[in-house]
Short mmCIF file of N, CA and C in Angstrom, two decimals:
data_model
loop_
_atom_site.label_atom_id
_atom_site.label_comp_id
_atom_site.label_asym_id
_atom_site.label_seq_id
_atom_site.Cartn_x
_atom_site.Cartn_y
_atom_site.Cartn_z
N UNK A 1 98.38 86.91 101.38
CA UNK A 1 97.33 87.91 101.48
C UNK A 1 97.95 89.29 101.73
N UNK A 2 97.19 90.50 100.57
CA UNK A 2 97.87 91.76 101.11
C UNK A 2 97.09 92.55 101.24
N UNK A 3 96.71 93.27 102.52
CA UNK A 3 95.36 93.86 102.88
C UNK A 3 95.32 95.33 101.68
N UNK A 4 94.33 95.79 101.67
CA UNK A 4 94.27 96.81 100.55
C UNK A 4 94.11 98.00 101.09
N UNK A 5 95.18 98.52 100.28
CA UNK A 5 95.47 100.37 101.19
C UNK A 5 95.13 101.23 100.41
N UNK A 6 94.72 102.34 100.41
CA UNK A 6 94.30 103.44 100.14
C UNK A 6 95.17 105.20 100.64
N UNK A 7 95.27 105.59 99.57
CA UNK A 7 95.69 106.80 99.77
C UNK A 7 94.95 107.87 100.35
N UNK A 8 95.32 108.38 101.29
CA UNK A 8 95.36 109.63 101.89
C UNK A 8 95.25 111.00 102.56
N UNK A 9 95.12 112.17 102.37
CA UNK A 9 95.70 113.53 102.45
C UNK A 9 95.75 113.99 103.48
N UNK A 10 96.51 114.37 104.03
CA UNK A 10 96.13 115.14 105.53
C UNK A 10 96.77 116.34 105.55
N UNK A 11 95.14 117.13 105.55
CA UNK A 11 95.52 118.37 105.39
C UNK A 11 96.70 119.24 106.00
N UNK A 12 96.67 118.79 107.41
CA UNK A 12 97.68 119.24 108.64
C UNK A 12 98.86 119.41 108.30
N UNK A 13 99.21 118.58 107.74
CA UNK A 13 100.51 118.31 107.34
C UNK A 13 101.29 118.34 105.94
N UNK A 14 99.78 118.27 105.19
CA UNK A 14 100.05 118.38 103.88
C UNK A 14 100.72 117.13 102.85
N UNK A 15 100.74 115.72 103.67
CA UNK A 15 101.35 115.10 103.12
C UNK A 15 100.07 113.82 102.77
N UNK A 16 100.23 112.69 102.39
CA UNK A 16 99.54 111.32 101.91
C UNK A 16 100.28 110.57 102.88
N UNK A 17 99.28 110.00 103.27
CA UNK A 17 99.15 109.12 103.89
C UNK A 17 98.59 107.10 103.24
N UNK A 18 98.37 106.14 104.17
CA UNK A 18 97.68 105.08 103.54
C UNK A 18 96.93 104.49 104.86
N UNK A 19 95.85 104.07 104.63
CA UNK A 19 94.58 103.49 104.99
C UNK A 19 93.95 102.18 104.71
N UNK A 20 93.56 101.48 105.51
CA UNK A 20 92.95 100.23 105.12
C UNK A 20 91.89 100.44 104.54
N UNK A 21 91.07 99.56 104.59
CA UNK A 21 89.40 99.20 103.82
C UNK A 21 89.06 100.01 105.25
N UNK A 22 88.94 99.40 106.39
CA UNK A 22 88.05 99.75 107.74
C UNK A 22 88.58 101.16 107.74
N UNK A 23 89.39 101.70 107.18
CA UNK A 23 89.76 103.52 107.88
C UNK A 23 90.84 103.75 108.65
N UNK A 24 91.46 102.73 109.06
CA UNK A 24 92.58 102.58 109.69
C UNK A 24 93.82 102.80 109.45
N UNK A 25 94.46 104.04 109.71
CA UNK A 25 95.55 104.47 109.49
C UNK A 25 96.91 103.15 109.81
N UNK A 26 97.47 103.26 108.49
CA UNK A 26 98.59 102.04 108.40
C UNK A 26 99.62 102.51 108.06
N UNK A 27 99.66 103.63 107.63
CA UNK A 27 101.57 104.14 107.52
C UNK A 27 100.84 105.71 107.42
N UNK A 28 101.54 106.50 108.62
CA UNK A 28 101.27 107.65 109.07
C UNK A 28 101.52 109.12 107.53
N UNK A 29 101.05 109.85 107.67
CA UNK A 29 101.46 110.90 106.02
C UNK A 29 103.15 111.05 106.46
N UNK A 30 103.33 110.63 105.17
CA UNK A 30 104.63 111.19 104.80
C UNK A 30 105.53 111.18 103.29
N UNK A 31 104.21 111.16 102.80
CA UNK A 31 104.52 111.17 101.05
C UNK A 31 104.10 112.61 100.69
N UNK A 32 104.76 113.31 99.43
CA UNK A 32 104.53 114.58 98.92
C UNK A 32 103.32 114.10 98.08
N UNK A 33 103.11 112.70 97.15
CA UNK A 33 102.35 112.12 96.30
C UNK A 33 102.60 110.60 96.71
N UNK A 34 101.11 110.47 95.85
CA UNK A 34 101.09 109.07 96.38
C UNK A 34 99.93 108.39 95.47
N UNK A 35 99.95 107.10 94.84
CA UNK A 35 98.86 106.43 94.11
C UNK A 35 98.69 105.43 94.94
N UNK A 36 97.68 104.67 94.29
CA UNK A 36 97.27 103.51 94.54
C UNK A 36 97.67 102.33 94.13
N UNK A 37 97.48 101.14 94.88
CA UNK A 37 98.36 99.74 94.66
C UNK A 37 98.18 99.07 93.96
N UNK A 38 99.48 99.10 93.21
CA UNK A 38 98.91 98.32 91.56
C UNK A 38 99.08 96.27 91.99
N UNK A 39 97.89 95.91 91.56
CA UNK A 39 97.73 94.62 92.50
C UNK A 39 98.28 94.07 94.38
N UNK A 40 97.79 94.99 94.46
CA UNK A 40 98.09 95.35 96.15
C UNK A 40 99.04 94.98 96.48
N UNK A 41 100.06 95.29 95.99
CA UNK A 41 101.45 94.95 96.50
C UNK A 41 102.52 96.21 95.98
N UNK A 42 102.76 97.04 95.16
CA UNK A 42 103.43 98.44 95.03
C UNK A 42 103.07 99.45 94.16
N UNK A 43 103.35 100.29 94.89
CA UNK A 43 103.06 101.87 94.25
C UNK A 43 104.16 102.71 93.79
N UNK A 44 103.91 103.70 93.67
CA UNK A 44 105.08 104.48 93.31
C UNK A 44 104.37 105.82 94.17
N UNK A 45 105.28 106.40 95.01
CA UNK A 45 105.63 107.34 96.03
C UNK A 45 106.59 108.39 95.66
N UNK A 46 106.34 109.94 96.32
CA UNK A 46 107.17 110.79 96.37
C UNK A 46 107.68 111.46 97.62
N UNK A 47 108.39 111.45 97.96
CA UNK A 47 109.15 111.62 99.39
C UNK A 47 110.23 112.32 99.37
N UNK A 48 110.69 112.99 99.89
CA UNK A 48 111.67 114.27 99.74
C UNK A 48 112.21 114.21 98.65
N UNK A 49 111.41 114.57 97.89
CA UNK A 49 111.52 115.35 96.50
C UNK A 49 112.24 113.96 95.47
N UNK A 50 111.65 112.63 95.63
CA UNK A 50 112.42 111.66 95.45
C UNK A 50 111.15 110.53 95.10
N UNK A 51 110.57 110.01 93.89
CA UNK A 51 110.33 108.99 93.44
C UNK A 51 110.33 107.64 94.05
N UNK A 52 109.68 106.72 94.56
CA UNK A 52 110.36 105.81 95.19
C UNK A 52 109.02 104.67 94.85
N UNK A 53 109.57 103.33 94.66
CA UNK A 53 108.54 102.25 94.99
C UNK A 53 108.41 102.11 96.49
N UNK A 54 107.37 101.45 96.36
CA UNK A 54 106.51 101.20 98.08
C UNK A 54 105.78 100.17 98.09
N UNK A 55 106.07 99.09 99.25
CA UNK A 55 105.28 98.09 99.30
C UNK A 55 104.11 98.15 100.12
N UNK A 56 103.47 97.03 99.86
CA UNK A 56 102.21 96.83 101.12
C UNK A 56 102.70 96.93 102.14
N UNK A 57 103.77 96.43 102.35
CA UNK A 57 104.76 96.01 103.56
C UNK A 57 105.37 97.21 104.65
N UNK A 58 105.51 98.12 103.90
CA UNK A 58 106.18 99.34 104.16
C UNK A 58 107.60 99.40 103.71
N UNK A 59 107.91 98.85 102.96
CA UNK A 59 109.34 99.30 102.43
C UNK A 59 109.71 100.01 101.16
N UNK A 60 110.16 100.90 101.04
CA UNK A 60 110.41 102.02 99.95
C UNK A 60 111.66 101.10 99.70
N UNK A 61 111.86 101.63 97.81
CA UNK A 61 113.30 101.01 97.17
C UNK A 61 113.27 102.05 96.42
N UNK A 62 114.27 102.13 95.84
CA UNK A 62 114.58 103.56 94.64
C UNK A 62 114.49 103.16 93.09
N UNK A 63 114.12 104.07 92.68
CA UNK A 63 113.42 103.36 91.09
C UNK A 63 114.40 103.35 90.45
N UNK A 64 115.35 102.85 88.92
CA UNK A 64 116.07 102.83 88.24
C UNK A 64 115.68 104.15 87.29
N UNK A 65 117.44 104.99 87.60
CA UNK A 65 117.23 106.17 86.70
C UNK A 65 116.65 106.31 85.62
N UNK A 66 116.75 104.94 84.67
CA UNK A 66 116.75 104.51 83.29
C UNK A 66 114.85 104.47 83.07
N UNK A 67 114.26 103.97 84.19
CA UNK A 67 112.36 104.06 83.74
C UNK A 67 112.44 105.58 83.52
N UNK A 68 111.45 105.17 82.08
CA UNK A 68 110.59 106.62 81.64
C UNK A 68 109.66 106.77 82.17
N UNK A 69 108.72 108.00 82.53
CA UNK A 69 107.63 108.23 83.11
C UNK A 69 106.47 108.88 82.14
#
């Protein structure tokens, strides 16, 4: 089971954040960009100026130079 998160914005800070269904802040803003979870399990994230996958889980990995966008 992977609870379903939702993106974001906080103005304050200017960054994305993620959110449960109930509203519940689950990983504090700290993305420049940020989508939504492709079958609730990873996204693709931008973080100091840097591309990155992202799990439900909270773990960022670095994308292969070689994907086109």
């Amino acid at each position: 089971y992977s609870p379903r998160l939702y993106p974001y914005y906080d103005s304050e800070s200017g960054l994305y954040g993620y959110k449960n269904s109930d509203g519940e802040v689950m990983y504090i803003p700290q993305f420049e960009e940020a989508s939504t979870f492709d079958n609730d399990t990873v996204t693709i994230v931008k973080k100091d100026g840097v591309y990155l996958y992202f799990t439900v889980s909270g773990y960022l990995y670095e994308i292969a130079d070689s994907i086109a966008y």
